[in-house]
Short mmCIF file of C-alpha atoms in Angstrom, two decimals:
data_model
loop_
_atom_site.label_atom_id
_atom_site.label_comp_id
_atom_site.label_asym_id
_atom_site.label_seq_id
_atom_site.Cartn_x
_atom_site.Cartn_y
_atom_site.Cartn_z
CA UNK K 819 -10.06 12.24 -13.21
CA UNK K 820 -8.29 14.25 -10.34
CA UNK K 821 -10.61 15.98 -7.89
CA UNK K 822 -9.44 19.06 -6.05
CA UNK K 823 -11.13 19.15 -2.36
CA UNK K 824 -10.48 23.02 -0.91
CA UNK K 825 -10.45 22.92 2.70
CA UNK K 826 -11.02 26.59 4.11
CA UNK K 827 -10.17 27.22 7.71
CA UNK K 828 -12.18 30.66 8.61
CA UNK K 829 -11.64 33.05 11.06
CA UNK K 830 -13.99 33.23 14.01
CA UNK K 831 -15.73 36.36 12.40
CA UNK K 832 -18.84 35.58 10.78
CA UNK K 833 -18.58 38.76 8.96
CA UNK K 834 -15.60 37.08 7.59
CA UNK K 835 -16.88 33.85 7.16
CA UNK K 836 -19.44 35.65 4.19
CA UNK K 837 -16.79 37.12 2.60
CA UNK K 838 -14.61 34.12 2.12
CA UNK K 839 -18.13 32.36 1.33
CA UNK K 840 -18.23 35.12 -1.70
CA UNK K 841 -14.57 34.66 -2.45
CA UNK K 842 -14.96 31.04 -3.16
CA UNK K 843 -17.53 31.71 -5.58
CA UNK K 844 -15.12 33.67 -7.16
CA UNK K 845 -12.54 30.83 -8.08
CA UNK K 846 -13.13 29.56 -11.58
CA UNK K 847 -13.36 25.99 -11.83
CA UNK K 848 -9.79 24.13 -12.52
CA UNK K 849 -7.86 26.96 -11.00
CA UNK K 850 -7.11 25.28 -7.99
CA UNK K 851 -3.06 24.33 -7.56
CA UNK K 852 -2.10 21.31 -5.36
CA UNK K 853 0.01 23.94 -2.41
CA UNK K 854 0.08 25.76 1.19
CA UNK K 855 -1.00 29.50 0.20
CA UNK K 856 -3.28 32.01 1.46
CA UNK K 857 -4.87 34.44 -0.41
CA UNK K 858 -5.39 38.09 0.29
CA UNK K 859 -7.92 37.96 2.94
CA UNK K 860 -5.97 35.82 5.15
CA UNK K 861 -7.82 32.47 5.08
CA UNK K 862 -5.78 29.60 5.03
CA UNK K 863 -6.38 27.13 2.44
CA UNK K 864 -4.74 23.57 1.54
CA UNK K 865 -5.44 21.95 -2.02
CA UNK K 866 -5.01 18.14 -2.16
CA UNK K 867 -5.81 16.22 -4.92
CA UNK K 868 -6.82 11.96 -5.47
CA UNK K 869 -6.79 10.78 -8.95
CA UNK K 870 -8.96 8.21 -9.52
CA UNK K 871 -10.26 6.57 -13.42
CA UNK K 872 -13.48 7.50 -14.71
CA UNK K 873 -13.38 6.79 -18.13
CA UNK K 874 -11.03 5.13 -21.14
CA UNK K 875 -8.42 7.53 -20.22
CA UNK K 876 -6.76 9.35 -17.42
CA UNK K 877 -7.27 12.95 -18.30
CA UNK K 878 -7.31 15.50 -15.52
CA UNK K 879 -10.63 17.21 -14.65
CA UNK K 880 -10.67 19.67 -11.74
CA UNK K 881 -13.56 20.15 -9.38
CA UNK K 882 -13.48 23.19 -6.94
CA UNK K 883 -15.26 22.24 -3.58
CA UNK K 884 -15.47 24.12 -0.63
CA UNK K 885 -15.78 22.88 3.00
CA UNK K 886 -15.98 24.99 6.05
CA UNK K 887 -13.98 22.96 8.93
CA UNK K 888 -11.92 23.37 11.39
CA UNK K 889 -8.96 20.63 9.95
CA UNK K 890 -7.13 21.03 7.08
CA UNK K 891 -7.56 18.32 4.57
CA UNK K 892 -5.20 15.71 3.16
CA UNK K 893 -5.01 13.59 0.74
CA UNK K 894 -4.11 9.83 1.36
CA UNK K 895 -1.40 9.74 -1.02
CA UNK K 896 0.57 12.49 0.99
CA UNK K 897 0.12 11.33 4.47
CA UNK K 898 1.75 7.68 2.97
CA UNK K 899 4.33 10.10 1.05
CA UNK K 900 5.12 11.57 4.89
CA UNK K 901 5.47 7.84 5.90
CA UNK K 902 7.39 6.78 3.19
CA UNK K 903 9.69 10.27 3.55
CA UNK K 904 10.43 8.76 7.05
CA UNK K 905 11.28 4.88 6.08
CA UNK K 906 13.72 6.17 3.48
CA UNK K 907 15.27 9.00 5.82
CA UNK K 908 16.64 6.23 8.39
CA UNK K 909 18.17 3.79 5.34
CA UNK K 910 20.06 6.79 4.17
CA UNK K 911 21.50 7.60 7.99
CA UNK K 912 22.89 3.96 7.81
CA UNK K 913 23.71 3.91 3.90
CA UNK K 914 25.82 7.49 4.78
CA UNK K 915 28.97 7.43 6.27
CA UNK K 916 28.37 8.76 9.68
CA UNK K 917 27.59 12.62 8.19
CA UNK K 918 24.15 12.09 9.73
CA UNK K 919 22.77 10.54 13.21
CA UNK K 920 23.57 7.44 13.69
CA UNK K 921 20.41 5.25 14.63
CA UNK K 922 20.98 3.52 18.35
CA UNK K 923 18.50 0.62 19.01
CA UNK K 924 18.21 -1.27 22.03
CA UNK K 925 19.75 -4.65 22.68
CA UNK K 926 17.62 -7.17 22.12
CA UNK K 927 16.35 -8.76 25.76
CA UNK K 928 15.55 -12.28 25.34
CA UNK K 929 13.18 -13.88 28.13
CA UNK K 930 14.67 -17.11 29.76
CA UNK K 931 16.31 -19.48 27.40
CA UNK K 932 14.69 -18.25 24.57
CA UNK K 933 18.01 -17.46 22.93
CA UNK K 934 18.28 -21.28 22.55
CA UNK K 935 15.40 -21.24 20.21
CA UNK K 936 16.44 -18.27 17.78
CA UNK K 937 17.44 -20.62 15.06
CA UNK K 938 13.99 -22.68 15.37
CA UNK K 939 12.10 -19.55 15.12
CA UNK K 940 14.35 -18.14 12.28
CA UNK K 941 12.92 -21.42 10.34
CA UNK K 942 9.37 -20.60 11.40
CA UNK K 943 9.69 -17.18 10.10
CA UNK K 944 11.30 -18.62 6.69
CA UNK K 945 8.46 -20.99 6.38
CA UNK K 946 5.79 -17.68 6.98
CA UNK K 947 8.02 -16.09 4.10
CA UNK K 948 7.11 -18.94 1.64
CA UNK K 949 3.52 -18.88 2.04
CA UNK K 950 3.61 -15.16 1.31
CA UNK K 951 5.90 -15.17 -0.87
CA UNK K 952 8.99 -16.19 -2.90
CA UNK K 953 11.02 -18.86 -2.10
CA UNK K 954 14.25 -17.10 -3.06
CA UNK K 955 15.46 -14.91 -0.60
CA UNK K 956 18.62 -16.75 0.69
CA UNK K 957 19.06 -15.50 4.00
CA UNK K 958 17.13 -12.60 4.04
CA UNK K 959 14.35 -15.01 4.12
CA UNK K 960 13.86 -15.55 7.57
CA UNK K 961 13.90 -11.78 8.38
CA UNK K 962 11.23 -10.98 6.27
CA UNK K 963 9.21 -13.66 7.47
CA UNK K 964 9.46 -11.69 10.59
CA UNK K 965 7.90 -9.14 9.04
CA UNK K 966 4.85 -10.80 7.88
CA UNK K 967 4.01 -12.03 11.09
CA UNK K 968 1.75 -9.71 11.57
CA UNK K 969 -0.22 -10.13 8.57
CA UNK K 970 -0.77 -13.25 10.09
CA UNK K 971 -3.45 -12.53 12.39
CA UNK K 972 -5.88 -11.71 9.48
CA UNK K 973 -5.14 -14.64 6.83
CA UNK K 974 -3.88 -17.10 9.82
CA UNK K 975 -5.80 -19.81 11.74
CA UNK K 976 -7.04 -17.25 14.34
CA UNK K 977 -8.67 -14.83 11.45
CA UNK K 978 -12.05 -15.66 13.16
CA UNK K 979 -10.95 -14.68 16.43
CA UNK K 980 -9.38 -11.31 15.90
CA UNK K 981 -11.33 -8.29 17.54
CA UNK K 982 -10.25 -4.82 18.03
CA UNK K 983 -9.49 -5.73 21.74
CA UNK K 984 -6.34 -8.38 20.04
CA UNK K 985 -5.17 -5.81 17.81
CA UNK K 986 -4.88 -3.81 20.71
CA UNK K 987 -2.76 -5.98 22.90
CA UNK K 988 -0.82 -6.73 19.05
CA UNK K 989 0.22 -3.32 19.27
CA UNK K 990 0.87 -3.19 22.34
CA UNK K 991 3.87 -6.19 21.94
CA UNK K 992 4.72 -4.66 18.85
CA UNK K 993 5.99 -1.32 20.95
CA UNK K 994 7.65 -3.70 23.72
CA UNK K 995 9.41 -5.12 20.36
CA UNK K 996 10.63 -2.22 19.21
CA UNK K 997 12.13 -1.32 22.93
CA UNK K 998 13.85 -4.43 22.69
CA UNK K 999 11.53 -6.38 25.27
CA UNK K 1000 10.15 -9.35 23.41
CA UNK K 1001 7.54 -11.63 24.66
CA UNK K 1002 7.93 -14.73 23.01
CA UNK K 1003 10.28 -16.36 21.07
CA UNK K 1004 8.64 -15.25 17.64
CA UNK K 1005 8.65 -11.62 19.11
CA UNK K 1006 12.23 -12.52 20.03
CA UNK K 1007 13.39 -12.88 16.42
CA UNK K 1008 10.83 -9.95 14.75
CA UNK K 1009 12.84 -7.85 17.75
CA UNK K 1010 15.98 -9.10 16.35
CA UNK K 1011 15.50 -8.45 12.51
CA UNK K 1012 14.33 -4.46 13.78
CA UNK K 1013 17.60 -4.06 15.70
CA UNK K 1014 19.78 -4.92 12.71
CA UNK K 1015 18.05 -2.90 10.14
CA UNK K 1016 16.02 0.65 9.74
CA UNK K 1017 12.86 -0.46 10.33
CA UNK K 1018 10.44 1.93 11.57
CA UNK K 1019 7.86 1.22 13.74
CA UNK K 1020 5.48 3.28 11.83
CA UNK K 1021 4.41 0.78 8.44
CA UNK K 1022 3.81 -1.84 11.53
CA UNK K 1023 1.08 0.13 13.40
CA UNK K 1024 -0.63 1.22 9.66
CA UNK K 1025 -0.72 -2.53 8.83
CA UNK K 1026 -2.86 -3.04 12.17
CA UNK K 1027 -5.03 -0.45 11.33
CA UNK K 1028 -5.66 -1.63 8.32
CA UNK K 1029 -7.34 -4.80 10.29
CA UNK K 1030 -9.24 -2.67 12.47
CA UNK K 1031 -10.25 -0.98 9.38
CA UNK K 1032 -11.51 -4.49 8.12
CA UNK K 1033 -13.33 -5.30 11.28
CA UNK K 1034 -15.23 -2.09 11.12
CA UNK K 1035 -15.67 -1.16 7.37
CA UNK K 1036 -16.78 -2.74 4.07
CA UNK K 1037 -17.35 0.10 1.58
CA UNK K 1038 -15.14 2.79 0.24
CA UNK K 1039 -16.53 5.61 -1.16
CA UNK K 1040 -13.48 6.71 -3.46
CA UNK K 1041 -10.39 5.65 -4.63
CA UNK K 1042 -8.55 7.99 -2.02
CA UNK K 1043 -9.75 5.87 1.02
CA UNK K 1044 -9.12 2.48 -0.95
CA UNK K 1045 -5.64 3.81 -1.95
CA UNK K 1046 -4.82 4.44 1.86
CA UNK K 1047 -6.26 0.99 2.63
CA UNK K 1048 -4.34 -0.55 0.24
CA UNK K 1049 -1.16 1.11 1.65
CA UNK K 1050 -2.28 0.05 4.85
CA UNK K 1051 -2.51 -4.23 4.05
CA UNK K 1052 0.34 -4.27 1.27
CA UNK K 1053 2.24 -1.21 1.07
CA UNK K 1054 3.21 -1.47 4.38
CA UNK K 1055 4.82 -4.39 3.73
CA UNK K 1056 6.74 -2.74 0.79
CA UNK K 1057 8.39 -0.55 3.42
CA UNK K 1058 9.37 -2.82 5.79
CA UNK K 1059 10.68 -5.00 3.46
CA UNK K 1060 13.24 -2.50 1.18
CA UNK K 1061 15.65 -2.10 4.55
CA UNK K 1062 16.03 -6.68 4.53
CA UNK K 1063 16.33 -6.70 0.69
CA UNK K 1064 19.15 -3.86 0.40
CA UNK K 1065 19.64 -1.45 -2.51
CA UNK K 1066 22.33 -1.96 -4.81
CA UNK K 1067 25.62 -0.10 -4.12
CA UNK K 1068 25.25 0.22 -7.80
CA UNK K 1069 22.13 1.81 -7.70
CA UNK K 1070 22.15 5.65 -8.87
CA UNK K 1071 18.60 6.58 -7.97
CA UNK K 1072 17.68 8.35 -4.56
CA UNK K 1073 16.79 5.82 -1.67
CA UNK K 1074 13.31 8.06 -1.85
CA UNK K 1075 12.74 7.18 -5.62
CA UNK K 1076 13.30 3.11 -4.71
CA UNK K 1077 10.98 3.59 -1.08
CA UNK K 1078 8.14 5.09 -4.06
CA UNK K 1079 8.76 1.95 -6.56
CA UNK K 1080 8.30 -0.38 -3.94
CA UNK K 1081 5.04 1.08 -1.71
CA UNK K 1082 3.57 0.96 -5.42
CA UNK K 1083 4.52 -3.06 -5.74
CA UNK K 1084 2.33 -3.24 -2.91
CA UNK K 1085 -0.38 -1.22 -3.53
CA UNK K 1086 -0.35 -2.98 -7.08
CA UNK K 1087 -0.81 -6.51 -5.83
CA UNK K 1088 -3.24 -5.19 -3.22
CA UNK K 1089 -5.56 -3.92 -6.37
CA UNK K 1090 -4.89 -6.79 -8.27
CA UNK K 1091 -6.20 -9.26 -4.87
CA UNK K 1092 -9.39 -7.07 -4.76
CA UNK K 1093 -10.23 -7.19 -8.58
CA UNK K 1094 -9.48 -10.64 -8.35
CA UNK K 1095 -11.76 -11.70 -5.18
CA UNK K 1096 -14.52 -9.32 -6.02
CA UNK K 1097 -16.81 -12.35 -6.30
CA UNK K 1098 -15.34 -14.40 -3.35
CA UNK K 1099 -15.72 -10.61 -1.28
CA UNK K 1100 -19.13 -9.77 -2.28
CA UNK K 1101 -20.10 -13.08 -0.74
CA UNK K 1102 -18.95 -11.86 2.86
CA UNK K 1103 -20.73 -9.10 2.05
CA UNK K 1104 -17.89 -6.74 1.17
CA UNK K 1105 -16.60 -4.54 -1.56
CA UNK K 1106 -13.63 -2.92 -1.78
CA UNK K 1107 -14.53 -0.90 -4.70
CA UNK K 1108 -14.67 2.38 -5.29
CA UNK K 1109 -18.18 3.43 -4.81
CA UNK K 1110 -18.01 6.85 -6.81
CA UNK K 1111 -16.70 5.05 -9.22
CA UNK K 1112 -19.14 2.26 -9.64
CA UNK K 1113 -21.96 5.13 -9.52
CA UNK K 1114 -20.36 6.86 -12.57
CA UNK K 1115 -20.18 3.93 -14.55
CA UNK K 1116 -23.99 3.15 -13.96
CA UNK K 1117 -23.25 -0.24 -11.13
CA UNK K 1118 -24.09 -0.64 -8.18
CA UNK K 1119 -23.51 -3.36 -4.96
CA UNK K 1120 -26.47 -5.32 -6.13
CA UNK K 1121 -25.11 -5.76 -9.61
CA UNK K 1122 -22.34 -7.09 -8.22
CA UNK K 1123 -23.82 -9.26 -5.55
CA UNK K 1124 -25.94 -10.67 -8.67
CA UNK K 1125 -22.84 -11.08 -10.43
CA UNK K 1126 -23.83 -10.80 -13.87
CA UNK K 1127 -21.05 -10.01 -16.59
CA UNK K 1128 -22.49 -7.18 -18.90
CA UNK K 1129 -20.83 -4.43 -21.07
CA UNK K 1130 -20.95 -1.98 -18.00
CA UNK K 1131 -19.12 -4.57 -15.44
CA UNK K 1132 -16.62 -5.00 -19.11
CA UNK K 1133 -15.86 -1.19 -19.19
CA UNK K 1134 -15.52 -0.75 -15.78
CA UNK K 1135 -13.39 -3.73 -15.13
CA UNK K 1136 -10.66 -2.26 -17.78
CA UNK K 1137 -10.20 1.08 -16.15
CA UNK K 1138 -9.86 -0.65 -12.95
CA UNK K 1139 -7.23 -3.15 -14.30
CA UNK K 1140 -5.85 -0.27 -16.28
CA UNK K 1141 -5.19 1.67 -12.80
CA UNK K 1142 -3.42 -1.70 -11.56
CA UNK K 1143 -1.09 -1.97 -14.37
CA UNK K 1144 0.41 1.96 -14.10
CA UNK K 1145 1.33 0.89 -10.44
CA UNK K 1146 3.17 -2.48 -11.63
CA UNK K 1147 4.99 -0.33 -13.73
CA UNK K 1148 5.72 2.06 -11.65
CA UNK K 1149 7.01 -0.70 -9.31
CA UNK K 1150 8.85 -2.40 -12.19
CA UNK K 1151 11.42 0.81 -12.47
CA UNK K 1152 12.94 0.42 -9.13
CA UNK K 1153 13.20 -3.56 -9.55
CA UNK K 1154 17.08 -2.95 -10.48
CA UNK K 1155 17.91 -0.77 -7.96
CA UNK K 1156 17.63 -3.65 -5.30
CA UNK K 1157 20.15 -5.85 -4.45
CA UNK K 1158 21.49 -8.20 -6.53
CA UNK K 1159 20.11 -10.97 -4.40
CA UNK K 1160 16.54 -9.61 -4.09
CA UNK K 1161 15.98 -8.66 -7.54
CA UNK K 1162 15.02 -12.15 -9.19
CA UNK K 1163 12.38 -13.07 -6.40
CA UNK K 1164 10.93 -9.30 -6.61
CA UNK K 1165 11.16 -9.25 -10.38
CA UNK K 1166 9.05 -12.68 -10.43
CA UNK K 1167 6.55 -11.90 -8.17
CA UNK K 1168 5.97 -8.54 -9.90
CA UNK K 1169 5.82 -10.09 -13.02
CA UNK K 1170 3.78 -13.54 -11.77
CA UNK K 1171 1.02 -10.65 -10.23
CA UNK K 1172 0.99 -8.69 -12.76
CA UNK K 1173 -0.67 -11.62 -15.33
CA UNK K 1174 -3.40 -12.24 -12.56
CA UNK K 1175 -5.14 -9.05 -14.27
CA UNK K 1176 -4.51 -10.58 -17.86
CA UNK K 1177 -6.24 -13.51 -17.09
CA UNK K 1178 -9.53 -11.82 -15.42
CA UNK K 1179 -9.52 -10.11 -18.95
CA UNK K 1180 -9.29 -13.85 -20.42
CA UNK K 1181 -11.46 -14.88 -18.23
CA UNK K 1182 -14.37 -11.91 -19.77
CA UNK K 1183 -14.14 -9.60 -16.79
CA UNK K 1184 -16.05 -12.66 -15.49
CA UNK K 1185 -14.46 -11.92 -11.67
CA UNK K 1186 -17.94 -13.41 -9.87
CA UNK K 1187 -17.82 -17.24 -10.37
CA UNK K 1188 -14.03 -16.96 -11.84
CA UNK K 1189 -11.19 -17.04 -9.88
CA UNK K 1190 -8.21 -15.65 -11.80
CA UNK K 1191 -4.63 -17.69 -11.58
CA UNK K 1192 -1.75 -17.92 -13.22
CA UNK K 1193 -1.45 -22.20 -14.10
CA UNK K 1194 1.53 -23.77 -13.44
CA UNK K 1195 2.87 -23.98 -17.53
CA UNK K 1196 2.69 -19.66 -17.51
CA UNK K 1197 5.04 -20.00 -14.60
CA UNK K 1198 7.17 -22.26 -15.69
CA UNK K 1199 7.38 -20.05 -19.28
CA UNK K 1200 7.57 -16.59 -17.28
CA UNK K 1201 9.66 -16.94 -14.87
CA UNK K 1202 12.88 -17.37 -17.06
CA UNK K 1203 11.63 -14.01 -18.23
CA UNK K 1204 11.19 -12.31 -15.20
CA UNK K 1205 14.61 -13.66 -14.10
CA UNK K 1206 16.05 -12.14 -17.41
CA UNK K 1207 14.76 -8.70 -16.92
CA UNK K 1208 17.07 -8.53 -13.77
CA UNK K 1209 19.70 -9.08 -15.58
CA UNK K 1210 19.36 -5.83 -17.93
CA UNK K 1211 20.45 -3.46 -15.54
CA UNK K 1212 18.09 0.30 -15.97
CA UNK K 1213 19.97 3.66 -16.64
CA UNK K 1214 18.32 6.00 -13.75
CA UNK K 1215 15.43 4.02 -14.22
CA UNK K 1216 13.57 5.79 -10.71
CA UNK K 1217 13.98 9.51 -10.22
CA UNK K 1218 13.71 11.17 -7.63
#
C-alpha cells in the first residue's frame, strides 16, 4: 500500500487557515499526485509517498492526510535519492573527460612515520573486508576495507562501549579525514582510499547516525523510517563502495541507474539481517519491524517476544520476505554494469543473501528459535551459479 502524507504550510491568517481547512476536505481521496504545486489559494503543499506491504500483493491505495506544520514533509526514499543524486554526480565528473569540474582533494598528511606502515594497515583493512565480506576483490580489497571501518564500532570488540559522546569524536576524525589530516595510521589509509576516488563524505556521516539511531531507538513505526534506517547501516555502504568497485567502460546504463541498483543491494541485505535476527533482536529487547504493519496484520511486540509461529506470524513473514526479494532484484540489474573484477564477488554475495530468506521460509517462518543460514554444500552448489550469471552480460539492464 502507498500512503500519501499532505503537508500544508498556511499562511499566518487564521481566516486563511479555515479556508484551506475547508479546501482539504474538498480533495477526494486518491487524488493526491507525488509533486511541488500550489493550488489556487496560494498554500503550498508537498505530496510524498512510502510504500510499504499490507497484504498478498502490492497494490496502491491512497490515503489523503492533512497536517498543519510549519516544515514541509519528505519522504525517506527522496532525501536518500538527494544523497544518492550527489554520490553519482562526482563519479561522472571523474568518468567525463574534463567537460565538468574536476574534483581537487587534499594531499594526504601522514603523522610521523606512519607512511612506513601504509602497507601493514592496507592488510588490516583487507582482513576487515573478509569478515564483511567477499574474499574476492583483488586489490580493491583493501580499500574497501577502509570503508567498513566504521561499521566497526557497532559489530567490533568495543560495541559495548560506544556512546553518543564516541560517535561524536568518530565524526569528528572522519572530517579531519576527509581534509586530508589523519590521526592514526588506519585513518591514514581510509584518508588515502578517499583521495583517490569520489567518495563523498556524506554516506559516512548517515552510517554514524544510523548508530546513534541504535543507541537511542528500538521501534519503527512504518516502513518509511525502517527504509531510511536501513539506508543508513547498509546502503551507505552501497555508496561508498560503487566509486572502489568501478563501472564497466562497457556499461550503457547512467552512473545514476547503477548508484540506485546498488543502495538497493544494501537495503536488501539490511531487510534480510532483520527478518533473520528477529528472534536474536527481540531478546535485546528490540524490533526493527514495522509497527503499522504488525498492527494490520493482527501482531504485536508480545507475540513476538513469545515467539510463537502461527498462521498470522506465516502471512506476515511472506509479505515481509516478499518486500526483500523486489530489492535483490532490483539490485541484481545493475550487477553487470560493474567492473569486470567486482562483478563475481557482488553477484555471489547477492545471490548467497538472497537464499537466507528461502531458508526462513524452510525453516516455517520459524525466525524465533531458528537462525537462518545458508550450509556450506548450497554454497559450494551456488556459487558456480552466481559466478555464471556474470558472465551473461544484460542489454540496458538499469535505466535511468
Amino acid at each position: 500500500m502507498s500512503a500519501f502524507l499532505l503537508r500544508v504550510v498556511p499562511p499566518a491568517h487564521p481566516e486563511s487557515i479555515r479556508q484551506g481547512k475547508r479546501f482539504l476536505k474538498t480533495i477526494p481521496q486518491g487524488s493526491l499526485g507525488t509533486r511541488n504545486d500550489k493550488n489556487k489559494m496560494g498554500w503550498n503543499y508537498f505530496v510524498s509517498s512510502s510504500s510499504r506491504s499490507s497484504g498478498a500483493d502490492f497494490r496502491p491505495s491512497y490515503i489523503a492526510a492533512a497536517v498543519l506544520e510549519p516544515e514541509i514533509g519528505i519522504s525517506s526514499q527522496q532525501k536518500v535519492y538527494d544523497v544518492v543524486l550527489k554520490q553519482a554526480g562526482l563519479l561522472k565528473r571523474v568518468q567525463e573527460d574534463g567537460h565538468e569540474e574536476v574534483i581537487i582533494k587534499p594531499d594526504v598528511v601522514l603523522p610521523g612515520t606512519l607512511s612506513l606502515l601504509m602497507n601493514e594497515a592496507y592488510d588490516r583493512c583487507g582482513e576487515v573486508c573478509e569478515e564483511y565480506i567477499a574474499d574476492d576483490f583483488g586489490e580493491a580489497k583493501g580499500d574497501l576495507g577502509n570503508l567498513w571501518r566504521t561499521d566497526e564500532l557497532v559489530d567490533g570488540p568495543n560495541a559495548p562501549h560506544i556512546t553518543p559522546t564516541a560517535l561524536d569524536k568518530w565524526e569528528s576524525r572522519l572530517d579531519d579525514i576527509f581534509r586530508g589530516r589523519p590521526f592514526d595510521m588506519l585513518d591514514a589509509v581510509l584518508a588515502d582510499t578517499v583521495s583517490k576516488f569520489p567518495v563523498d563524505i556524506q554516506p559516512f556521516k548517515d552510517m554514524i547516525e544510523g548508530m546513534r539511531m541504535d543507541l537511542r531507538k528500538s521501534r519503527y513505526k512504518n516502513f518509511d523510517e525502517l527504509y531510511l534506517y536501513c539506508y543508513y547501516v547498509a546502503g551507505t555502504v552501497s555508496l561508498m563502495s560503487v566509486p572502489v568497485m568501478g563501472i564497466s567502460p562497457k556499461s550503457k546504463a547512467t552512473t545514476e541507474s547503477v548508484y540506485i541498483a546498488s543502495l538497493a543491494l544494501g537495503i536488501a541485505n539490511q531487510l534480510t539481517n532483520i527478518l533473520r535476527d528477529v528472534g536474536e533482536d527481540a531478546r535485546r529487547g528490540r524490533v526493527y519491524l514495522p509497527q503499522d504493519e504488525l498492527a494490520l496484520a493482527g501482531l504485536s511486540d508480545e507475540d513476538i517476544f513469545a515467539g510463537k509461529v502461527t498462521d498470522k506470524w506465516r502471512d506476515f513473514m511472506r509479505n515481509q520476505i516478499k518486500r526483500a526479494k523486489m530489492y535483490f532484484d532490483e539490485a541484481e540489474k545493475g550487477v553487470a554494469e560493474l567492473s569486470s573484477a567486482s562483478r563475481w564477488p557482488v553477484s555471489a554475495a547477492l545471490v548467497l543473501y538472497r537464499q537466507i530468506l528461502d531458508e526462513i521460509e524452510q525453516n516455517d517462518y520459524n525466525n524465533f528459535t531458528k537462525r537462518a543460514y545458508v550450509n556450506k554444500h548450497k554454497k559450494i552448489i551456488t556459487l558456480p551459479f552466481a559466478y555464471a550469471k556474470t558472465l551473461v552480460p544484460f542489454v540496458n539492464n538499469v535505466q535511468a
